[in-house]
Amino acid sequence: MSVNLAGRSLLKIVDLTPEELRYLIALSREFKQLKRDGVPHKRLEGKNIVLLFEKTSTRTRCAFEVAAYDLGMGVTYLDSAGSQMGKKESIADTARVLGRMYDGIEYRGFSQELVEELAEKAGVPVWNGLTDEAHPTQMIADMMTIEESFGTGLEGLKLVFMGDAQNNVGASLMAACAKLGMHFVACGPRKNMPREDFVEQCSAIAAECGGSVTLTEDVQEACTGAQVIYTDIWVSMGEPDYLWSERIRLLSPYRVTREVMALAAPDAIFMHCLPSYHDKNTDVGAQIAGKFGVTEMEVTNEVFESAQSKVFDEAENRMHSIKAIMYATLAK
Ligand code: CP
Ligand code: NVA
């Protein structure tokens, strides 16, 4: 069956079929090759997109901007400080205005309901650039990175998410792995596991697609023989600062260390969506070090800088995959 995503939004991974996911991953790799070969690909010339950011970003914003330029599109960036959005005009009204001017809308913010409402009202494709619940564009880049690293299909590979598995990236990885027939393991304290109903939904998908979903507090059980060890920051954007002390206490046993990587398969890779607190070279990293005496959080600097670490390939792949997502949904 051929895949046609024209006119569709990308709001969360479970909305895509396994075929659609695989198509986006393959298309991302094609765009990467075109870029590498220096072949121009202004396939969306004459179109314009707008990027709405209620939370900060480096990768997602730059990936959308560079991808749009490469495809020949115009781009506008709006945040809460530089527009009426959120203060004098609701997101829903903003969406309806922007839908009259732009061919596609990226939204990064807090509420998943809001990005879904935006997609309903805008009349043009809406791409979720991260909400409190989901980070779907990150998933296409991540799966592409895993495929490139192993040079094989994704089916049957074991991916372990260490730490705050209830967050947007942990939950989205669970969905993506389930759809692609991979074995997803969330490894962390019970309190930080993904929502129960979502675990059930993804377990059912995984069972259909030949994969599995496991939740465990046991690092050894989780990481033994894994191909991918993935982690993310312990306090996500929008969460209150007072959570740091509890999260450091609960999640420190789940830090990705050299010992954790040694449990995994010999050719295992380390992944992180970034940004990461792997040293004291950030304002937050320095503050946490001063207050709690912790100098490396979700991953040690040694693992982050190791040959097994694919974090910068992953970051680059955000651009190629966002290009694929925009092309698949905007081209006729
Ligand atoms: N991974 C990711 O979404 O990074 P940014 O927050 O910098 O966009
Ligand atoms: N869980 C992180 C992901 C950042 C890309 C956050 O939401 O802040």
mmCIF file of C-alpha atoms and ligand atoms in Angstrom:
data_model
loop_
_atom_site.group_PDB
_atom_site.id
_atom_site.type_symbol
_atom_site.label_atom_id
_atom_site.label_comp_id
_atom_site.label_asym_id
_atom_site.label_seq_id
_atom_site.Cartn_x
_atom_site.Cartn_y
_atom_site.Cartn_z
ATOM 1 C CA MET A 1 0.000 0.000 0.000
ATOM 2 C CA SER A 2 1.473 3.366 -0.971
ATOM 3 C CA VAL A 3 1.782 6.030 1.707
ATOM 4 C CA ASN A 4 0.191 9.449 1.229
ATOM 5 C CA LEU A 5 0.609 11.994 4.010
ATOM 6 C CA ALA A 6 -0.353 15.074 1.953
ATOM 7 C CA GLY A 7 -2.378 17.556 3.985
ATOM 8 C CA ARG A 8 -1.876 15.629 7.245
ATOM 9 C CA SER A 9 -0.643 17.008 10.557
ATOM 10 C CA LEU A 10 1.969 15.303 12.772
ATOM 11 C CA LEU A 11 0.680 15.549 16.328
ATOM 12 C CA LYS A 12 1.739 12.290 17.975
ATOM 13 C CA ILE A 13 3.375 9.038 16.926
ATOM 14 C CA VAL A 14 0.387 6.766 17.563
ATOM 15 C CA ASP A 15 -1.489 8.601 14.779
ATOM 16 C CA LEU A 16 0.923 7.128 12.199
ATOM 17 C CA THR A 17 0.792 3.598 10.833
ATOM 18 C CA PRO A 18 4.038 1.565 10.898
ATOM 19 C CA GLU A 19 4.200 2.009 7.089
ATOM 20 C CA GLU A 20 3.890 5.801 7.406
ATOM 21 C CA LEU A 21 6.614 5.859 10.059
ATOM 22 C CA ARG A 22 8.931 3.735 7.919
ATOM 23 C CA TYR A 23 8.210 5.941 4.913
ATOM 24 C CA LEU A 24 9.175 9.095 6.849
ATOM 25 C CA ILE A 25 12.391 7.472 8.076
ATOM 26 C CA ALA A 26 13.331 6.378 4.547
ATOM 27 C CA LEU A 27 12.484 9.818 3.119
ATOM 28 C CA SER A 28 14.622 11.463 5.817
ATOM 29 C CA ARG A 29 17.569 9.342 4.728
ATOM 30 C CA GLU A 30 16.989 10.328 1.087
ATOM 31 C CA PHE A 31 17.013 14.010 1.994
ATOM 32 C CA LYS A 32 20.200 13.505 4.012
ATOM 33 C CA GLN A 33 21.872 11.969 0.975
ATOM 34 C CA LEU A 34 20.750 14.853 -1.260
ATOM 35 C CA LYS A 35 22.211 17.338 1.211
ATOM 36 C CA ARG A 36 25.460 15.350 1.467
ATOM 37 C CA ASP A 37 25.747 15.206 -2.338
ATOM 38 C CA GLY A 38 25.071 18.933 -2.666
ATOM 39 C CA VAL A 39 21.999 18.317 -4.834
ATOM 40 C CA PRO A 40 19.582 21.271 -4.594
ATOM 41 C CA HIS A 41 16.062 20.264 -3.561
ATOM 42 C CA LYS A 42 13.878 23.355 -3.481
ATOM 43 C CA ARG A 43 10.785 21.210 -3.930
ATOM 44 C CA LEU A 44 8.429 23.436 -1.970
ATOM 45 C CA GLU A 45 9.299 26.780 -3.549
ATOM 46 C CA GLY A 46 6.571 29.397 -3.126
ATOM 47 C CA LYS A 47 5.301 27.964 0.171
ATOM 48 C CA ASN A 48 5.635 29.606 3.573
ATOM 49 C CA ILE A 49 5.587 28.219 7.099
ATOM 50 C CA VAL A 50 5.335 29.736 10.568
ATOM 51 C CA LEU A 51 7.023 28.467 13.722
ATOM 52 C CA LEU A 52 5.234 29.082 17.041
ATOM 53 C CA PHE A 53 7.398 28.617 20.127
ATOM 54 C CA GLU A 54 5.946 28.930 23.631
ATOM 55 C CA LYS A 55 8.983 27.079 25.015
ATOM 56 C CA THR A 56 12.632 27.614 24.087
ATOM 57 C CA SER A 57 14.509 25.559 21.473
ATOM 58 C CA THR A 58 17.801 25.245 19.638
ATOM 59 C CA ARG A 59 17.523 22.070 17.524
ATOM 60 C CA THR A 60 13.841 22.096 16.636
ATOM 61 C CA ARG A 61 13.757 25.750 15.632
ATOM 62 C CA CYS A 62 16.979 25.570 13.600
ATOM 63 C CA ALA A 63 15.975 22.252 12.022
ATOM 64 C CA PHE A 64 12.667 23.709 10.809
ATOM 65 C CA GLU A 65 14.336 26.890 9.552
ATOM 66 C CA VAL A 66 17.192 25.217 7.652
ATOM 67 C CA ALA A 67 14.888 22.500 6.286
ATOM 68 C CA ALA A 68 12.472 25.161 5.053
ATOM 69 C CA TYR A 69 15.256 27.180 3.369
ATOM 70 C CA ASP A 70 16.633 24.065 1.681
ATOM 71 C CA LEU A 71 13.143 23.239 0.389
ATOM 72 C CA GLY A 72 12.779 26.798 -0.949
ATOM 73 C CA MET A 73 10.203 27.971 1.584
ATOM 74 C CA GLY A 74 9.820 31.228 3.517
ATOM 75 C CA VAL A 75 9.784 31.052 7.336
ATOM 76 C CA THR A 76 8.414 33.254 10.141
ATOM 77 C CA TYR A 77 9.374 32.631 13.787
ATOM 78 C CA LEU A 78 7.006 33.772 16.536
ATOM 79 C CA ASP A 79 7.351 33.403 20.284
ATOM 80 C CA SER A 80 5.134 34.594 23.107
ATOM 81 C CA ALA A 81 7.306 37.672 23.645
ATOM 82 C CA GLY A 82 7.211 38.829 20.025
ATOM 83 C CA SER A 83 3.536 38.263 19.139
ATOM 84 C CA GLN A 84 0.004 38.545 20.515
ATOM 85 C CA MET A 85 -0.110 34.766 20.919
ATOM 86 C CA GLY A 86 -1.297 33.684 24.356
ATOM 87 C CA LYS A 87 -1.484 37.227 25.793
ATOM 88 C CA LYS A 88 -3.988 39.125 23.650
ATOM 89 C CA GLU A 89 -5.072 36.333 21.342
ATOM 90 C CA SER A 90 -5.802 32.675 22.028
ATOM 91 C CA ILE A 91 -3.782 30.010 20.262
ATOM 92 C CA ALA A 92 -6.981 28.885 18.495
ATOM 93 C CA ASP A 93 -7.597 32.372 17.054
ATOM 94 C CA THR A 94 -3.916 32.699 16.180
ATOM 95 C CA ALA A 95 -4.085 29.375 14.316
ATOM 96 C CA ARG A 96 -7.051 30.474 12.245
ATOM 97 C CA VAL A 97 -5.300 33.698 11.276
ATOM 98 C CA LEU A 98 -2.039 31.936 10.440
ATOM 99 C CA GLY A 99 -3.850 29.219 8.473
ATOM 100 C CA ARG A 100 -4.966 31.977 6.067
ATOM 101 C CA MET A 101 -1.401 33.074 5.413
ATOM 102 C CA TYR A 102 0.842 30.043 5.761
ATOM 103 C CA ASP A 103 0.994 26.577 4.229
ATOM 104 C CA GLY A 104 2.081 24.874 7.457
ATOM 105 C CA ILE A 105 2.428 25.618 11.173
ATOM 106 C CA GLU A 106 4.915 24.264 13.704
ATOM 107 C CA TYR A 107 3.910 24.549 17.347
ATOM 108 C CA ARG A 108 5.991 23.971 20.492
ATOM 109 C CA GLY A 109 4.283 24.519 23.808
ATOM 110 C CA PHE A 110 2.717 22.973 26.841
ATOM 111 C CA SER A 111 -0.599 21.344 26.114
ATOM 112 C CA GLN A 112 -1.164 18.448 23.714
ATOM 113 C CA GLU A 113 -4.870 19.368 23.558
ATOM 114 C CA LEU A 114 -3.875 22.775 22.290
ATOM 115 C CA VAL A 115 -1.740 21.523 19.398
ATOM 116 C CA GLU A 116 -4.588 19.176 18.467
ATOM 117 C CA GLU A 117 -7.075 22.055 18.550
ATOM 118 C CA LEU A 118 -4.700 24.104 16.447
ATOM 119 C CA ALA A 119 -4.563 21.337 13.843
ATOM 120 C CA GLU A 120 -8.336 21.109 13.823
ATOM 121 C CA LYS A 121 -8.782 24.848 13.300
ATOM 122 C CA ALA A 122 -5.852 25.909 11.135
ATOM 123 C CA GLY A 123 -6.875 24.232 7.873
ATOM 124 C CA VAL A 124 -3.201 23.511 7.043
ATOM 125 C CA PRO A 125 -0.788 20.839 8.351
ATOM 126 C CA VAL A 126 0.377 21.401 11.928
ATOM 127 C CA TRP A 127 3.596 19.819 13.203
ATOM 128 C CA ASN A 128 4.020 19.228 16.934
ATOM 129 C CA GLY A 129 7.485 20.519 17.806
ATOM 130 C CA LEU A 130 7.100 19.234 21.425
ATOM 131 C CA THR A 131 4.383 19.415 24.047
ATOM 132 C CA ASP A 132 4.369 18.209 27.653
ATOM 133 C CA GLU A 133 3.155 14.833 26.340
ATOM 134 C CA ALA A 134 4.815 14.206 23.011
ATOM 135 C CA HIS A 135 7.829 14.950 20.807
ATOM 136 C CA PRO A 136 6.970 13.214 17.520
ATOM 137 C CA THR A 137 9.416 14.952 15.151
ATOM 138 C CA GLN A 138 12.262 13.863 17.450
ATOM 139 C CA MET A 139 11.180 10.257 16.950
ATOM 140 C CA ILE A 140 11.715 10.230 13.190
ATOM 141 C CA ALA A 141 15.273 11.534 13.711
ATOM 142 C CA ASP A 142 15.921 9.019 16.476
ATOM 143 C CA MET A 143 14.707 5.996 14.528
ATOM 144 C CA MET A 144 16.668 7.160 11.498
ATOM 145 C CA THR A 145 19.800 7.454 13.667
ATOM 146 C CA ILE A 146 19.334 3.916 15.020
ATOM 147 C CA GLU A 147 18.822 2.536 11.518
ATOM 148 C CA GLU A 148 21.977 4.288 10.258
ATOM 149 C CA SER A 149 24.011 3.101 13.230
ATOM 150 C CA PHE A 150 23.156 -0.578 12.840
ATOM 151 C CA GLY A 151 22.710 -0.678 9.074
ATOM 152 C CA THR A 152 19.736 -2.995 9.555
ATOM 153 C CA GLY A 153 15.985 -2.735 10.027
ATOM 154 C CA LEU A 154 14.688 -1.668 13.423
ATOM 155 C CA GLU A 155 12.549 -4.709 14.179
ATOM 156 C CA GLY A 156 13.688 -6.723 17.174
ATOM 157 C CA LEU A 157 16.141 -4.120 18.521
ATOM 158 C CA LYS A 158 15.994 -3.400 22.253
ATOM 159 C CA LEU A 159 15.876 0.259 23.356
ATOM 160 C CA VAL A 160 16.074 1.189 27.029
ATOM 161 C CA PHE A 161 14.933 4.609 28.226
ATOM 162 C CA MET A 162 16.679 5.387 31.524
ATOM 163 C CA GLY A 163 15.303 7.831 34.084
ATOM 164 C CA ASP A 164 12.249 10.051 33.757
ATOM 165 C CA ALA A 165 10.323 7.728 31.449
ATOM 166 C CA GLN A 166 7.037 9.572 32.003
ATOM 167 C CA ASN A 167 8.247 12.590 30.044
ATOM 168 C CA ASN A 168 7.393 13.556 26.451
ATOM 169 C CA VAL A 169 10.457 11.839 24.961
ATOM 170 C CA GLY A 170 10.095 8.617 27.005
ATOM 171 C CA ALA A 171 6.423 8.288 26.117
ATOM 172 C CA SER A 172 7.011 9.054 22.426
ATOM 173 C CA LEU A 173 9.833 6.504 22.235
ATOM 174 C CA MET A 174 7.539 3.877 23.727
ATOM 175 C CA ALA A 175 5.018 4.562 20.949
ATOM 176 C CA ALA A 176 7.615 4.666 18.160
ATOM 177 C CA CYS A 177 9.303 1.433 19.283
ATOM 178 C CA ALA A 178 5.919 -0.286 19.580
ATOM 179 C CA LYS A 179 4.932 0.694 16.036
ATOM 180 C CA LEU A 180 8.270 -0.461 14.652
ATOM 181 C CA GLY A 181 8.333 -3.886 16.334
ATOM 182 C CA MET A 182 11.126 -2.982 18.747
ATOM 183 C CA HIS A 183 11.516 -3.984 22.393
ATOM 184 C CA PHE A 184 11.036 -0.872 24.537
ATOM 185 C CA VAL A 185 12.097 -0.884 28.171
ATOM 186 C CA ALA A 186 11.381 1.995 30.557
ATOM 187 C CA CYS A 187 13.884 1.787 33.397
ATOM 188 C CA GLY A 188 13.345 4.069 36.378
ATOM 189 C CA PRO A 189 11.391 4.479 39.579
ATOM 190 C CA ARG A 190 7.722 3.462 39.495
ATOM 191 C CA LYS A 191 6.712 7.084 40.097
ATOM 192 C CA ASN A 192 8.347 8.187 36.836
ATOM 193 C CA MET A 193 6.818 5.616 34.503
ATOM 194 C CA PRO A 194 4.622 6.594 31.519
ATOM 195 C CA ARG A 195 0.841 6.872 32.083
ATOM 196 C CA GLU A 196 -0.808 3.501 32.618
ATOM 197 C CA ASP A 197 -3.413 3.847 29.852
ATOM 198 C CA PHE A 198 -0.698 4.822 27.384
ATOM 199 C CA VAL A 199 1.457 1.857 28.438
ATOM 200 C CA GLU A 200 -1.527 -0.416 27.762
ATOM 201 C CA GLN A 201 -2.155 1.179 24.363
ATOM 202 C CA CYS A 202 1.500 0.866 23.334
ATOM 203 C CA SER A 203 1.773 -2.710 24.654
ATOM 204 C CA ALA A 204 -1.161 -3.702 22.437
ATOM 205 C CA ILE A 205 0.459 -2.000 19.422
ATOM 206 C CA ALA A 206 3.807 -3.678 20.180
ATOM 207 C CA ALA A 207 2.154 -7.091 20.438
ATOM 208 C CA GLU A 208 0.618 -6.588 16.979
ATOM 209 C CA CYS A 209 3.890 -5.359 15.475
ATOM 210 C CA GLY A 210 6.202 -8.013 16.949
ATOM 211 C CA GLY A 211 7.745 -5.903 19.722
ATOM 212 C CA SER A 212 7.191 -5.487 23.457
ATOM 213 C CA VAL A 213 6.916 -2.904 26.232
ATOM 214 C CA THR A 214 8.524 -3.544 29.630
ATOM 215 C CA LEU A 215 8.634 -1.326 32.719
ATOM 216 C CA THR A 216 11.293 -2.096 35.315
ATOM 217 C CA GLU A 217 13.183 -0.553 38.223
ATOM 218 C CA ASP A 218 16.070 -2.991 37.692
ATOM 219 C CA VAL A 219 18.981 -1.507 35.701
ATOM 220 C CA GLN A 220 20.723 -4.824 35.120
ATOM 221 C CA GLU A 221 17.577 -6.536 33.822
ATOM 222 C CA ALA A 222 16.756 -3.540 31.630
ATOM 223 C CA CYS A 223 20.115 -2.875 30.006
ATOM 224 C CA THR A 224 21.514 -6.369 29.513
ATOM 225 C CA GLY A 225 21.967 -6.980 25.789
ATOM 226 C CA ALA A 226 20.297 -3.700 24.729
ATOM 227 C CA GLN A 227 21.242 -2.108 21.426
ATOM 228 C CA VAL A 228 20.216 1.422 22.447
ATOM 229 C CA ILE A 229 20.534 3.176 25.808
ATOM 230 C CA TYR A 230 18.587 6.458 25.722
ATOM 231 C CA THR A 231 18.098 9.117 28.360
ATOM 232 C CA ASP A 232 16.790 12.668 28.746
ATOM 233 C CA ILE A 233 17.002 15.471 31.303
ATOM 234 C CA TRP A 234 15.404 14.859 34.695
ATOM 235 C CA VAL A 235 13.276 18.006 34.850
ATOM 236 C CA SER A 236 11.621 18.970 31.584
ATOM 237 C CA MET A 237 10.680 22.415 30.292
ATOM 238 C CA GLY A 238 7.621 23.746 32.079
ATOM 239 C CA GLU A 239 8.156 21.617 35.206
ATOM 240 C CA PRO A 240 8.801 23.526 38.456
ATOM 241 C CA ASP A 241 12.355 23.900 39.798
ATOM 242 C CA TYR A 242 11.429 22.428 43.184
ATOM 243 C CA LEU A 243 11.290 19.009 41.470
ATOM 244 C CA TRP A 244 15.080 18.937 41.100
ATOM 245 C CA SER A 245 15.752 17.698 44.613
ATOM 246 C CA GLU A 246 13.291 14.781 44.365
ATOM 247 C CA ARG A 247 14.341 13.884 40.837
ATOM 248 C CA ILE A 248 18.044 13.837 41.753
ATOM 249 C CA ARG A 249 17.276 11.522 44.657
ATOM 250 C CA LEU A 250 14.996 9.211 42.651
ATOM 251 C CA LEU A 251 16.788 9.187 39.316
ATOM 252 C CA SER A 252 20.499 9.123 40.263
ATOM 253 C CA PRO A 253 20.496 5.273 40.289
ATOM 254 C CA TYR A 254 19.402 5.491 36.635
ATOM 255 C CA ARG A 255 22.221 7.748 35.419
ATOM 256 C CA VAL A 256 23.830 6.341 32.271
ATOM 257 C CA THR A 257 27.380 5.431 33.264
ATOM 258 C CA ARG A 258 30.192 3.365 31.790
ATOM 259 C CA GLU A 259 28.912 0.428 33.916
ATOM 260 C CA VAL A 260 25.425 0.754 32.393
ATOM 261 C CA MET A 261 26.864 0.806 28.859
ATOM 262 C CA ALA A 262 28.917 -2.305 29.708
ATOM 263 C CA LEU A 263 25.702 -4.228 30.411
ATOM 264 C CA ALA A 264 24.400 -3.433 26.916
ATOM 265 C CA ALA A 265 25.367 -5.191 23.671
ATOM 266 C CA PRO A 266 29.027 -4.675 22.613
ATOM 267 C CA ASP A 267 27.905 -2.518 19.675
ATOM 268 C CA ALA A 268 25.296 -0.591 21.700
ATOM 269 C CA ILE A 269 24.829 3.121 21.124
ATOM 270 C CA PHE A 270 24.013 5.941 23.535
ATOM 271 C CA MET A 271 21.297 8.438 22.571
ATOM 272 C CA HIS A 272 19.893 11.662 24.043
ATOM 273 C CA CYS A 273 17.517 14.127 22.411
ATOM 274 C CA LEU A 274 19.557 17.012 23.958
ATOM 275 C CA PRO A 275 20.029 19.413 25.628
ATOM 276 C CA SER A 276 21.867 17.413 28.300
ATOM 277 C CA TYR A 277 23.291 18.078 31.753
ATOM 278 C CA HIS A 278 26.442 15.973 31.489
ATOM 279 C CA ASP A 279 28.779 18.522 33.101
ATOM 280 C CA LYS A 280 28.799 21.890 34.894
ATOM 281 C CA ASN A 281 29.109 23.972 31.724
ATOM 282 C CA THR A 282 25.553 25.327 31.748
ATOM 283 C CA ASP A 283 23.833 27.750 34.135
ATOM 284 C CA VAL A 284 21.516 25.008 35.394
ATOM 285 C CA GLY A 285 24.347 22.447 35.601
ATOM 286 C CA ALA A 286 26.440 24.859 37.685
ATOM 287 C CA GLN A 287 23.490 25.740 39.956
ATOM 288 C CA ILE A 288 22.679 22.077 40.568
ATOM 289 C CA ALA A 289 26.344 21.330 41.273
ATOM 290 C CA GLY A 290 26.420 24.193 43.803
ATOM 291 C CA LYS A 291 23.171 23.218 45.493
ATOM 292 C CA PHE A 292 23.252 19.402 45.419
ATOM 293 C CA GLY A 293 26.903 18.555 44.718
ATOM 294 C CA VAL A 294 25.910 16.616 41.577
ATOM 295 C CA THR A 295 28.152 17.434 38.610
ATOM 296 C CA GLU A 296 26.765 14.980 36.042
ATOM 297 C CA MET A 297 23.092 14.210 35.928
ATOM 298 C CA GLU A 298 21.281 11.855 33.526
ATOM 299 C CA VAL A 299 24.542 10.757 31.827
ATOM 300 C CA THR A 300 28.202 10.930 32.753
ATOM 301 C CA ASN A 301 30.441 13.143 30.675
ATOM 302 C CA GLU A 302 32.487 10.049 29.816
ATOM 303 C CA VAL A 303 29.536 8.277 28.144
ATOM 304 C CA PHE A 304 28.304 11.483 26.511
ATOM 305 C CA GLU A 305 31.721 12.018 24.886
ATOM 306 C CA SER A 306 32.359 8.343 24.102
ATOM 307 C CA ALA A 307 32.530 6.699 20.676
ATOM 308 C CA GLN A 308 29.218 4.981 21.467
ATOM 309 C CA SER A 309 27.453 8.329 21.769
ATOM 310 C CA LYS A 310 25.350 9.237 18.710
ATOM 311 C CA VAL A 311 23.911 12.435 20.140
ATOM 312 C CA PHE A 312 25.246 14.789 17.469
ATOM 313 C CA ASP A 313 24.196 12.512 14.589
ATOM 314 C CA GLU A 314 20.786 12.520 16.211
ATOM 315 C CA ALA A 315 20.787 16.334 16.379
ATOM 316 C CA GLU A 316 21.800 16.626 12.714
ATOM 317 C CA ASN A 317 19.106 14.141 11.756
ATOM 318 C CA ARG A 318 16.460 16.441 13.247
ATOM 319 C CA MET A 319 16.954 18.655 10.200
ATOM 320 C CA HIS A 320 16.785 15.896 7.586
ATOM 321 C CA SER A 321 13.742 14.304 9.211
ATOM 322 C CA ILE A 322 11.844 17.563 9.653
ATOM 323 C CA LYS A 323 12.497 18.202 5.972
ATOM 324 C CA ALA A 324 10.929 14.826 5.196
ATOM 325 C CA ILE A 325 7.936 15.529 7.455
ATOM 326 C CA MET A 326 7.282 18.901 5.824
ATOM 327 C CA TYR A 327 7.745 17.572 2.313
ATOM 328 C CA ALA A 328 5.485 14.551 2.888
ATOM 329 C CA THR A 329 2.694 16.685 4.310
ATOM 330 C CA LEU A 330 2.972 19.773 2.073
ATOM 331 C CA ALA A 331 3.767 18.383 -1.377
ATOM 332 C CA LYS A 332 0.768 17.632 -3.601
HETATM 333 N N1 CP B 1 15.795 17.877 21.100
HETATM 334 C C1 CP B 1 15.184 19.055 21.024
HETATM 335 O O1 CP B 1 13.970 19.160 20.784
HETATM 336 O O2 CP B 1 16.008 20.137 21.208
HETATM 337 P P1 CP B 1 15.554 21.654 21.335
HETATM 338 O O3 CP B 1 14.803 21.788 22.642
HETATM 339 O O4 CP B 1 16.826 22.446 21.313
HETATM 340 O O5 CP B 1 14.653 21.991 20.182
HETATM 341 N N1 NVA B 2 11.958 16.267 27.974
HETATM 342 C C1 NVA B 2 12.630 17.449 27.477
HETATM 343 C C2 NVA B 2 12.911 17.313 26.023
HETATM 344 C C3 NVA B 2 13.659 18.464 25.412
HETATM 345 C C4 NVA B 2 13.892 18.284 23.952
HETATM 346 C C5 NVA B 2 11.783 18.676 27.756
HETATM 347 O O1 NVA B 2 10.579 18.631 27.497
HETATM 348 O O2 NVA B 2 12.319 19.665 28.234
#
